[in-house]
mmCIF file with all atom_site columns, C-alpha atoms in Angstrom:
data_model
loop_
_atom_site.group_PDB
_atom_site.id
_atom_site.type_symbol
_atom_site.label_atom_id
_atom_site.label_alt_id
_atom_site.label_comp_id
_atom_site.label_asym_id
_atom_site.label_entity_id
_atom_site.label_seq_id
_atom_site.pdbx_PDB_ins_code
_atom_site.Cartn_x
_atom_site.Cartn_y
_atom_site.Cartn_z
_atom_site.occupancy
_atom_site.B_iso_or_equiv
_atom_site.pdbx_formal_charge
_atom_site.auth_seq_id
_atom_site.auth_comp_id
_atom_site.auth_asym_id
_atom_site.auth_atom_id
_atom_site.pdbx_PDB_model_num
ATOM 1  C CA . UNK A 1 1  ? -0.051  0.082  0.172   1.00 46.00 ? 58  UNK A CA 1
ATOM 2  C CA . UNK A 1 2  ? 1.501   3.278  -0.808  1.00 55.00 ? 59  UNK A CA 1
ATOM 3  C CA . UNK A 1 3  ? 1.638   6.060  1.546   1.00 56.00 ? 60  UNK A CA 1
ATOM 4  C CA . UNK A 1 4  ? -1.064  8.111  -0.420  1.00 54.00 ? 61  UNK A CA 1
ATOM 5  C CA . UNK A 1 5  ? -3.158  5.043  0.050   1.00 55.00 ? 62  UNK A CA 1
ATOM 6  C CA . UNK A 1 6  ? -2.349  4.846  3.692   1.00 53.00 ? 63  UNK A CA 1
ATOM 7  C CA . UNK A 1 7  ? -3.489  8.429  4.426   1.00 55.00 ? 64  UNK A CA 1
ATOM 8  C CA . UNK A 1 8  ? -6.553  7.843  2.940   1.00 58.00 ? 65  UNK A CA 1
ATOM 9  C CA . UNK A 1 9  ? -7.346  5.346  5.647   1.00 61.00 ? 66  UNK A CA 1
ATOM 10 C CA . UNK A 1 10 ? -5.825  7.115  8.871   1.00 61.00 ? 67  UNK A CA 1
ATOM 11 C CA . UNK A 1 11 ? -6.446  10.818 7.578   1.00 70.00 ? 68  UNK A CA 1
ATOM 12 C CA . UNK A 1 12 ? -7.804  13.049 10.079  1.00 84.00 ? 69  UNK A CA 1
ATOM 13 C CA . UNK A 1 13 ? -11.815 13.970 9.684   1.00 90.00 ? 70  UNK A CA 1
ATOM 14 C CA . UNK A 1 14 ? -12.414 16.817 7.258   1.00 93.00 ? 71  UNK A CA 1
ATOM 15 C CA . UNK A 1 15 ? -12.607 20.175 8.941   1.00 95.00 ? 72  UNK A CA 1
ATOM 16 C CA . UNK A 1 16 ? -14.122 22.787 6.875   1.00 96.00 ? 73  UNK A CA 1
ATOM 17 C CA . UNK A 1 17 ? -13.129 26.430 6.922   1.00 96.00 ? 74  UNK A CA 1
ATOM 18 C CA . UNK A 1 18 ? -15.634 28.904 7.858   1.00 96.00 ? 75  UNK A CA 1
ATOM 19 C CA . UNK A 1 19 ? -15.669 30.375 4.146   1.00 96.00 ? 76  UNK A CA 1
ATOM 20 C CA . UNK A 1 20 ? -16.673 26.935 3.402   1.00 97.00 ? 77  UNK A CA 1
ATOM 21 C CA . UNK A 1 21 ? -19.263 26.343 5.883   1.00 97.00 ? 78  UNK A CA 1
ATOM 22 C CA . UNK A 1 22 ? -20.660 29.652 4.692   1.00 97.00 ? 79  UNK A CA 1
ATOM 23 C CA . UNK A 1 23 ? -20.720 28.564 1.116   1.00 97.00 ? 80  UNK A CA 1
ATOM 24 C CA . UNK A 1 24 ? -22.617 25.569 1.916   1.00 97.00 ? 81  UNK A CA 1
ATOM 25 C CA . UNK A 1 25 ? -24.881 27.361 4.437   1.00 96.00 ? 82  UNK A CA 1
ATOM 26 C CA . UNK A 1 26 ? -26.056 29.852 1.972   1.00 97.00 ? 83  UNK A CA 1
ATOM 27 C CA . UNK A 1 27 ? -26.469 27.326 -0.762  1.00 96.00 ? 84  UNK A CA 1
ATOM 28 C CA . UNK A 1 28 ? -28.568 24.882 1.773   1.00 96.00 ? 85  UNK A CA 1
ATOM 29 C CA . UNK A 1 29 ? -30.180 28.294 2.821   1.00 95.00 ? 86  UNK A CA 1
ATOM 30 C CA . UNK A 1 30 ? -31.115 28.580 -1.040  1.00 95.00 ? 87  UNK A CA 1
ATOM 31 C CA . UNK A 1 31 ? -33.002 25.534 -1.209  1.00 94.00 ? 88  UNK A CA 1
ATOM 32 C CA . UNK A 1 32 ? -30.528 23.251 -2.839  1.00 93.00 ? 89  UNK A CA 1
ATOM 33 C CA . UNK A 1 33 ? -31.093 21.032 0.432   1.00 93.00 ? 90  UNK A CA 1
ATOM 34 C CA . UNK A 1 34 ? -30.089 17.805 -1.440  1.00 94.00 ? 91  UNK A CA 1
ATOM 35 C CA . UNK A 1 35 ? -27.376 18.622 -3.946  1.00 96.00 ? 92  UNK A CA 1
ATOM 36 C CA . UNK A 1 36 ? -27.382 16.412 -7.033  1.00 96.00 ? 93  UNK A CA 1
ATOM 37 C CA . UNK A 1 37 ? -24.504 14.153 -8.000  1.00 96.00 ? 94  UNK A CA 1
ATOM 38 C CA . UNK A 1 38 ? -23.394 16.992 -10.892 1.00 97.00 ? 95  UNK A CA 1
ATOM 39 C CA . UNK A 1 39 ? -24.349 19.922 -8.041  1.00 97.00 ? 96  UNK A CA 1
ATOM 40 C CA . UNK A 1 40 ? -22.101 18.372 -5.545  1.00 96.00 ? 97  UNK A CA 1
ATOM 41 C CA . UNK A 1 41 ? -19.340 18.136 -7.868  1.00 97.00 ? 98  UNK A CA 1
ATOM 42 C CA . UNK A 1 42 ? -19.618 21.765 -8.594  1.00 97.00 ? 99  UNK A CA 1
ATOM 43 C CA . UNK A 1 43 ? -20.089 23.126 -5.105  1.00 97.00 ? 100 UNK A CA 1
ATOM 44 C CA . UNK A 1 44 ? -16.599 20.787 -4.358  1.00 97.00 ? 101 UNK A CA 1
ATOM 45 C CA . UNK A 1 45 ? -14.607 22.428 -7.082  1.00 97.00 ? 102 UNK A CA 1
ATOM 46 C CA . UNK A 1 46 ? -16.046 25.854 -5.499  1.00 97.00 ? 103 UNK A CA 1
ATOM 47 C CA . UNK A 1 47 ? -14.633 25.152 -2.283  1.00 97.00 ? 104 UNK A CA 1
ATOM 48 C CA . UNK A 1 48 ? -11.291 24.064 -3.385  1.00 97.00 ? 105 UNK A CA 1
ATOM 49 C CA . UNK A 1 49 ? -10.682 27.821 -3.816  1.00 96.00 ? 106 UNK A CA 1
ATOM 50 C CA . UNK A 1 50 ? -11.044 28.195 0.343   1.00 95.00 ? 107 UNK A CA 1
ATOM 51 C CA . UNK A 1 51 ? -8.812  24.629 0.740   1.00 94.00 ? 108 UNK A CA 1
ATOM 52 C CA . UNK A 1 52 ? -9.170  21.321 0.800   1.00 94.00 ? 109 UNK A CA 1
ATOM 53 C CA . UNK A 1 53 ? -12.519 19.521 -0.010  1.00 95.00 ? 110 UNK A CA 1
ATOM 54 C CA . UNK A 1 54 ? -13.810 16.412 -2.067  1.00 95.00 ? 111 UNK A CA 1
ATOM 55 C CA . UNK A 1 55 ? -17.123 15.261 -3.295  1.00 96.00 ? 112 UNK A CA 1
ATOM 56 C CA . UNK A 1 56 ? -17.751 12.962 -0.387  1.00 95.00 ? 113 UNK A CA 1
ATOM 57 C CA . UNK A 1 57 ? -17.182 15.851 1.929   1.00 96.00 ? 114 UNK A CA 1
ATOM 58 C CA . UNK A 1 58 ? -19.540 17.963 -0.001  1.00 96.00 ? 115 UNK A CA 1
ATOM 59 C CA . UNK A 1 59 ? -22.207 15.172 0.356   1.00 96.00 ? 116 UNK A CA 1
ATOM 60 C CA . UNK A 1 60 ? -21.555 13.952 3.828   1.00 95.00 ? 117 UNK A CA 1
ATOM 61 C CA . UNK A 1 61 ? -22.132 17.807 4.888   1.00 96.00 ? 118 UNK A CA 1
ATOM 62 C CA . UNK A 1 62 ? -25.477 18.168 3.085   1.00 96.00 ? 119 UNK A CA 1
ATOM 63 C CA . UNK A 1 63 ? -26.486 15.163 4.284   1.00 95.00 ? 120 UNK A CA 1
ATOM 64 C CA . UNK A 1 64 ? -25.596 15.935 8.113   1.00 95.00 ? 121 UNK A CA 1
ATOM 65 C CA . UNK A 1 65 ? -26.870 19.460 7.886   1.00 95.00 ? 122 UNK A CA 1
ATOM 66 C CA . UNK A 1 66 ? -30.184 18.534 7.078   1.00 93.00 ? 123 UNK A CA 1
ATOM 67 C CA . UNK A 1 67 ? -30.672 16.045 10.029  1.00 92.00 ? 124 UNK A CA 1
ATOM 68 C CA . UNK A 1 68 ? -29.346 18.660 12.521  1.00 93.00 ? 125 UNK A CA 1
ATOM 69 C CA . UNK A 1 69 ? -32.066 21.334 10.855  1.00 92.00 ? 126 UNK A CA 1
ATOM 70 C CA . UNK A 1 70 ? -34.520 19.035 10.799  1.00 91.00 ? 127 UNK A CA 1
ATOM 71 C CA . UNK A 1 71 ? -33.448 17.743 14.590  1.00 90.00 ? 128 UNK A CA 1
ATOM 72 C CA . UNK A 1 72 ? -33.578 21.379 15.654  1.00 90.00 ? 129 UNK A CA 1
ATOM 73 C CA . UNK A 1 73 ? -36.883 22.319 13.985  1.00 86.00 ? 130 UNK A CA 1
ATOM 74 C CA . UNK A 1 74 ? -38.139 19.314 15.753  1.00 85.00 ? 131 UNK A CA 1
ATOM 75 C CA . UNK A 1 75 ? -37.020 20.626 19.359  1.00 83.00 ? 132 UNK A CA 1
ATOM 76 C CA . UNK A 1 76 ? -38.427 23.991 18.579  1.00 81.00 ? 133 UNK A CA 1
ATOM 77 C CA . UNK A 1 77 ? -41.888 22.873 17.448  1.00 75.00 ? 134 UNK A CA 1
ATOM 78 C CA . UNK A 1 78 ? -43.142 20.301 19.783  1.00 67.00 ? 135 UNK A CA 1
#
């Protein structure tokens, strides 16, 4: 196994920069809550201007953020 392959399995969790979070939050708030594969690729390419980001990271962020928002709304609306 090469060093690069080893990093993929033992790497740290992705921590998006503040600019990346702002951009994804704006996109989410605009109404793109479940981006298509093409949208995920486009979003990831735009996020790379602010730091490292993969399509998988973007997909997981939108999935997790949507779940968090639904949980917050459920807590507010008994």
